[in-house]
mmCIF file of C-alpha atoms and ligand atoms in Angstrom:
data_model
loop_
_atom_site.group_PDB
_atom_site.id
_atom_site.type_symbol
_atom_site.label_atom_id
_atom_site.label_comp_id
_atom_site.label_asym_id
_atom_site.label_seq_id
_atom_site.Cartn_x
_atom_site.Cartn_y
_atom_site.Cartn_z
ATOM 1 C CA UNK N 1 -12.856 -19.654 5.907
ATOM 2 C CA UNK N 2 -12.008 -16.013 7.063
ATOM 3 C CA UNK N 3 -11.488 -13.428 4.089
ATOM 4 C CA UNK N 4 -9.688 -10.050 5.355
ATOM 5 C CA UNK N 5 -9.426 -7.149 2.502
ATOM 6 C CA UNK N 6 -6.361 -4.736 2.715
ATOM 7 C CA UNK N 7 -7.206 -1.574 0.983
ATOM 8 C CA UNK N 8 -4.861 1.033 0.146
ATOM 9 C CA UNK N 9 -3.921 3.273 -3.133
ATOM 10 C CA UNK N 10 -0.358 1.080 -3.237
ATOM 11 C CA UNK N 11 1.223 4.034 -5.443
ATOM 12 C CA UNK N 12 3.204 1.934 -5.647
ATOM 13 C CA UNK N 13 3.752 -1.005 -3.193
ATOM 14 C CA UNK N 14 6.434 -0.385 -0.733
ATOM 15 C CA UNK N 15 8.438 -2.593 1.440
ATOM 16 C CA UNK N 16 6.209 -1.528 4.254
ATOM 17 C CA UNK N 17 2.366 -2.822 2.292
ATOM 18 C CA UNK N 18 4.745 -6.054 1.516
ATOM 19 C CA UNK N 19 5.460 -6.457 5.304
ATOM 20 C CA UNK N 20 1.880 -6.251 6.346
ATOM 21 C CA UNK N 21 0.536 -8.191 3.277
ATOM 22 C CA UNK N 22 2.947 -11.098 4.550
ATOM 23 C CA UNK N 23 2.095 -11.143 7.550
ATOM 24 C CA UNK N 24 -2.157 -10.445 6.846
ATOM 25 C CA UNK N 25 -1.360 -13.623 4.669
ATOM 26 C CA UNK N 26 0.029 -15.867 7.279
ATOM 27 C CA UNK N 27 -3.097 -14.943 9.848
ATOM 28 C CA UNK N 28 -6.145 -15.049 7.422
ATOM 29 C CA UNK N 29 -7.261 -18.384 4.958
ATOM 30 C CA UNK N 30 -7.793 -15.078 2.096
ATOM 31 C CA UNK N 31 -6.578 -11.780 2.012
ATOM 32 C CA UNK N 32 -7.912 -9.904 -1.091
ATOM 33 C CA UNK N 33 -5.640 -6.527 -1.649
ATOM 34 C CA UNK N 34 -8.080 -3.976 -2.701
ATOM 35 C CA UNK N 35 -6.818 -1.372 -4.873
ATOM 36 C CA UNK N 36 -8.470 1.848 -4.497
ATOM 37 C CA UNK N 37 -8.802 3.798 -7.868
ATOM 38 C CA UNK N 38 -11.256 6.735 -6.844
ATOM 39 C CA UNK N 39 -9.663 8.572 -4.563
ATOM 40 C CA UNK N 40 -8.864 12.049 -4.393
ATOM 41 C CA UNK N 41 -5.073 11.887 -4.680
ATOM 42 C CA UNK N 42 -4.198 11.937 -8.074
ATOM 43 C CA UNK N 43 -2.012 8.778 -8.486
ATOM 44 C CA UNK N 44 1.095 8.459 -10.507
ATOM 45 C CA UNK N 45 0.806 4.548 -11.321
ATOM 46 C CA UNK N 46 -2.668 3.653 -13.101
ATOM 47 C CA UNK N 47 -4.616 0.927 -11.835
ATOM 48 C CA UNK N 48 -3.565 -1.550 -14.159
ATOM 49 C CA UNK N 49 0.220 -0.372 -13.181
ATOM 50 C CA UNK N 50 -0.602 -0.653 -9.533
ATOM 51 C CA UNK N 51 -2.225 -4.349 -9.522
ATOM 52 C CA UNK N 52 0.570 -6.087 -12.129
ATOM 53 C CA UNK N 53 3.072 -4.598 -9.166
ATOM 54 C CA UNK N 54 0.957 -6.269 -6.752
ATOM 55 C CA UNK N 55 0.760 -9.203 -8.383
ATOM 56 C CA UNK N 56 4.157 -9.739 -8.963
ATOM 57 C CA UNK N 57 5.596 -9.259 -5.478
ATOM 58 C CA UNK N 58 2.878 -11.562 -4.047
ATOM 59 C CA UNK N 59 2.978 -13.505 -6.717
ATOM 60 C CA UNK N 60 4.201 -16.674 -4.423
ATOM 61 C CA UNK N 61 1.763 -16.133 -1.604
ATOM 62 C CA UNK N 62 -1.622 -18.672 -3.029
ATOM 63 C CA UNK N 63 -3.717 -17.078 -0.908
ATOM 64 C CA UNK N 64 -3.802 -13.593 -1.846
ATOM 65 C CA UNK N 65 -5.876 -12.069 -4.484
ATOM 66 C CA UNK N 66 -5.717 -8.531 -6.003
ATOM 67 C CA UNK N 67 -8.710 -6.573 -7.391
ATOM 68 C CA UNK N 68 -9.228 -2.374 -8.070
ATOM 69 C CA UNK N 69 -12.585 -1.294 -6.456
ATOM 70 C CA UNK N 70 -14.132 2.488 -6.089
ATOM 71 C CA UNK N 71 -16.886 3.413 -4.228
ATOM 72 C CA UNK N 72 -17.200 2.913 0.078
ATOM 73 C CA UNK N 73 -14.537 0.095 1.346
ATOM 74 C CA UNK N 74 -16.904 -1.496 3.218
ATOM 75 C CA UNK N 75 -19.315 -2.024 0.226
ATOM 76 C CA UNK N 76 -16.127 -3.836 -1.294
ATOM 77 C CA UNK N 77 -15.477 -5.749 1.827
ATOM 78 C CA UNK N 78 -18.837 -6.874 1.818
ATOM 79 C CA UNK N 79 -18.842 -7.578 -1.983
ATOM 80 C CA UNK N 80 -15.761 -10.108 -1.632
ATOM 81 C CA UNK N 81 -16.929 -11.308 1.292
ATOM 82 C CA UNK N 82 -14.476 -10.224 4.315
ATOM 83 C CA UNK N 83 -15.363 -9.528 7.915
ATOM 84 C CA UNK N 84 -11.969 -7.906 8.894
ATOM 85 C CA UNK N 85 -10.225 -4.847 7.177
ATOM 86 C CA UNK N 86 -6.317 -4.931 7.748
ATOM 87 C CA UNK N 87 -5.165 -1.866 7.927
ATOM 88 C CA UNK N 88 -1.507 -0.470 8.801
ATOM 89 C CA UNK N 89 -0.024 1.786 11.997
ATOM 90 C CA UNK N 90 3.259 3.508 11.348
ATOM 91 C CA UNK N 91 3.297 6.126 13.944
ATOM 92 C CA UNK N 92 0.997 7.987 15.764
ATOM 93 C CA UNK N 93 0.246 10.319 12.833
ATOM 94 C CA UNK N 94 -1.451 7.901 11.210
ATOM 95 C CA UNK N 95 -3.829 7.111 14.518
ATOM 96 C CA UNK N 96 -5.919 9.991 14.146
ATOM 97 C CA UNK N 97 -6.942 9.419 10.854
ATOM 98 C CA UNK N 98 -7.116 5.679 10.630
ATOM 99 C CA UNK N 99 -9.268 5.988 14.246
ATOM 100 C CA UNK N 100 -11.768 8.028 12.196
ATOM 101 C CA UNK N 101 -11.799 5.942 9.105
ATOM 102 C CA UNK N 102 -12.568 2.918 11.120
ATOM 103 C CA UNK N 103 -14.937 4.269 13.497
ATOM 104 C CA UNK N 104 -17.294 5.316 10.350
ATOM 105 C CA UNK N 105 -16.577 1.987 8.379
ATOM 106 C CA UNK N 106 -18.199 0.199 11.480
ATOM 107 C CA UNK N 107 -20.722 2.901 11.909
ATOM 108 C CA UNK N 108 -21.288 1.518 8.026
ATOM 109 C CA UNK N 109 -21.071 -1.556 8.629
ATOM 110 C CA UNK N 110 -20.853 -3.267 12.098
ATOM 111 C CA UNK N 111 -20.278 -6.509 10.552
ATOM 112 C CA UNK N 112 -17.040 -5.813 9.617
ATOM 113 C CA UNK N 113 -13.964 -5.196 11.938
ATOM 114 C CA UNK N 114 -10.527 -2.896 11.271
ATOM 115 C CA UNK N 115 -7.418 -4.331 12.333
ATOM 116 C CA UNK N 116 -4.199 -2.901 13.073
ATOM 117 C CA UNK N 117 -0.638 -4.225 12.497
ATOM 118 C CA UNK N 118 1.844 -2.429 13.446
ATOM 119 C CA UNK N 119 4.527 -1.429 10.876
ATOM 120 C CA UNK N 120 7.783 -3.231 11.290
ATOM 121 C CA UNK N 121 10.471 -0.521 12.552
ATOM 122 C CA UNK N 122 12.542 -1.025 9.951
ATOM 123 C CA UNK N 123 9.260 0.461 7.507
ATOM 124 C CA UNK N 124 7.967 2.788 9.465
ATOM 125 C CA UNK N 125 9.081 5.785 7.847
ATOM 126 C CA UNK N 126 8.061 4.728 4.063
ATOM 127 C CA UNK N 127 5.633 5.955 2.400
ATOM 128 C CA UNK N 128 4.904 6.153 -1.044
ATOM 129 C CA UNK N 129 4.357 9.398 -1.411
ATOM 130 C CA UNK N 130 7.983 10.477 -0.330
ATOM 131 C CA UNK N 131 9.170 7.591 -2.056
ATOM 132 C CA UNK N 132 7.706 8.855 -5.448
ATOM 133 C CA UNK N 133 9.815 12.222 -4.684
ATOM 134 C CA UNK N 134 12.714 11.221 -4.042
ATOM 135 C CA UNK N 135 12.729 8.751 -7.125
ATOM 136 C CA UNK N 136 11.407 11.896 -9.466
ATOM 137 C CA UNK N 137 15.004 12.997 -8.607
ATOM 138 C CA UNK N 138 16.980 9.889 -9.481
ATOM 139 C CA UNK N 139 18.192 8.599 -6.062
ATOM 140 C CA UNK N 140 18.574 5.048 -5.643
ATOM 141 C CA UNK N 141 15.348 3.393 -3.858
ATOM 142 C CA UNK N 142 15.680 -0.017 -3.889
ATOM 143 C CA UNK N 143 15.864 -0.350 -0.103
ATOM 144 C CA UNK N 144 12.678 1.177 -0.008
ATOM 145 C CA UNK N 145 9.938 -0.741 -2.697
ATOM 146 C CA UNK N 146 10.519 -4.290 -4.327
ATOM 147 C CA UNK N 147 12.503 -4.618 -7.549
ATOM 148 C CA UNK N 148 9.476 -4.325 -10.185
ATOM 149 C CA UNK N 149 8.541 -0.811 -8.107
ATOM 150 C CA UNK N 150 12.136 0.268 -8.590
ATOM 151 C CA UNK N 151 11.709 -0.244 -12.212
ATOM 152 C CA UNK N 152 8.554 0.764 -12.659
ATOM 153 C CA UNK N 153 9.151 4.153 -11.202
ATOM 154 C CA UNK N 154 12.483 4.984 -12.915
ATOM 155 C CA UNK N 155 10.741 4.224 -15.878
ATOM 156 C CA UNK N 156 7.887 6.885 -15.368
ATOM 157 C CA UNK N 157 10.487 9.208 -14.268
ATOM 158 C CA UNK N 158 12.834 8.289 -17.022
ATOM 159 C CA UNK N 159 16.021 8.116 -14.977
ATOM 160 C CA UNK N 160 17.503 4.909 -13.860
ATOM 161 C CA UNK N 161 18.199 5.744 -10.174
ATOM 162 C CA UNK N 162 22.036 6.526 -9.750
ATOM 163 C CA UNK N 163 22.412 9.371 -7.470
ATOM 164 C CA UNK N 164 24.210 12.175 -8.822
ATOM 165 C CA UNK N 165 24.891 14.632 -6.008
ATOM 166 C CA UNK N 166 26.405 18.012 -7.841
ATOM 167 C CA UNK N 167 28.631 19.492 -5.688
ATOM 168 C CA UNK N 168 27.514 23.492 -6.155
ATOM 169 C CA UNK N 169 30.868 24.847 -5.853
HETATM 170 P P1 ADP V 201 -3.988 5.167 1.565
HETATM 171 O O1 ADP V 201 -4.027 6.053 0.377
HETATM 172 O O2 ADP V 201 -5.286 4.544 1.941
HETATM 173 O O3 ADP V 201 -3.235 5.730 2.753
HETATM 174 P P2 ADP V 201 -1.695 3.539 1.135
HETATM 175 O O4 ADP V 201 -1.415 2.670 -0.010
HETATM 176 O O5 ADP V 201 -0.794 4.673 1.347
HETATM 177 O O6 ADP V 201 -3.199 3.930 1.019
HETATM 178 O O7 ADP V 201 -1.693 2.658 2.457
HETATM 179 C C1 ADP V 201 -2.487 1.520 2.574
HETATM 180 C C2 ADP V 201 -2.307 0.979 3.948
HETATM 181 O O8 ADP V 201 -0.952 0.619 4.141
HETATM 182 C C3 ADP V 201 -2.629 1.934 5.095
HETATM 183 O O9 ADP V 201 -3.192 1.197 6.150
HETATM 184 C C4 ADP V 201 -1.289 2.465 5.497
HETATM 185 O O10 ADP V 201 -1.269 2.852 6.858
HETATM 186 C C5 ADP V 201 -0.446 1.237 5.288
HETATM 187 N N1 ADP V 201 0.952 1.592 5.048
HETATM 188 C C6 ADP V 201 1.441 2.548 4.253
HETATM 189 N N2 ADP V 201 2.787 2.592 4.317
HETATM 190 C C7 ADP V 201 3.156 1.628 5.204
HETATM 191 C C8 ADP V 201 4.394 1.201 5.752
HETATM 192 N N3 ADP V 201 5.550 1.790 5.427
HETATM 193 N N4 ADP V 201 4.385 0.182 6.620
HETATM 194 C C9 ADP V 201 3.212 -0.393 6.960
HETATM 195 N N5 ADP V 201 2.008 0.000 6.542
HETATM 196 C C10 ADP V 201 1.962 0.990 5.664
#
């Protein structure tokens, strides 16, 4: 059986993590999403908050798993027993750094491999860090993260996500 870990902050899932997690599901027996919770960005969603979003949107796929882990990814890897790392390309900004984070992870760890998928087009410009803005200011984002994201982050930001464009003059 081949176990691949996708590791990521998921603050909170998009529509782009939910692409690659369908499609890491379809070419692995077990993907286990691993949900970062020391990292040095300061998230918005708590751990808990991140993994019951994760849960729910892959709630129909039986052979994913979710779990939080800190510490070096390929210590978790290795804990949950994966040889691959999935990780995900949407443009060429992201090369340099991903090239760096997998070229020490196998320096780490030679037993386990980083692949990439490509983003779909259609997500390549999401992230959830611009996501998180423009929500803060009450725009509509449910073509952008799954319902339970949608709710979940007009609830933090109290609003409930219909634009309201004041005209200044
Ligand atoms: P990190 O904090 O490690 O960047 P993220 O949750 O932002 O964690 O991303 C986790 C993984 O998902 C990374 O491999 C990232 O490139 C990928 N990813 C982020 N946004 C998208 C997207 N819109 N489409 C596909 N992959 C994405």
């Amino acid at each position: 059986m081949r176990t691949a870990m996708y590791p990521g902050s998921f603050d909170p899932v998009t529509n782009g993590h939910l692409d690659i997690i369908n499609r890491s599901a379809r070419l692995f027996d077990d993907l286990v999403i691993g949900v970062l919770t020391n990292n040095s960005k300061t998230p918005l969603f708590s751990a808990k908050e991140r993994v019951n979003m994760l849960a729910e949107v892959t709630k129909d796929l039986s052979n994913v798993r979710i779990m939080t882990f800190e510490g070096l990814t390929v210590d978790f890897a290795c804990r949950v027993g994966a040889s691959v790392m999935v990780r995900g390309l949407r443009a060429i900004t992201d090369f340099d750094y991903e090239l760096q984070i997998a070229q020490t992870n196998h320096k780490l760890n030679d037993g386990i491999e980083t692949i990439f998928l490509t983003t779909g087009l259609e997500f390549a410009y999401l992230s959830s860090s611009t996501i998180k803005e423009v929500a803060s200011y009450g725009a509509d984002i449910s073509k952008f993260v799954p319902k339970i994201a949608v709710d979940e982050l007009h609830r933090k930001y109290n609003n409930k996500g219909e634009c309201n464009h004041e005209q200044p003059y």
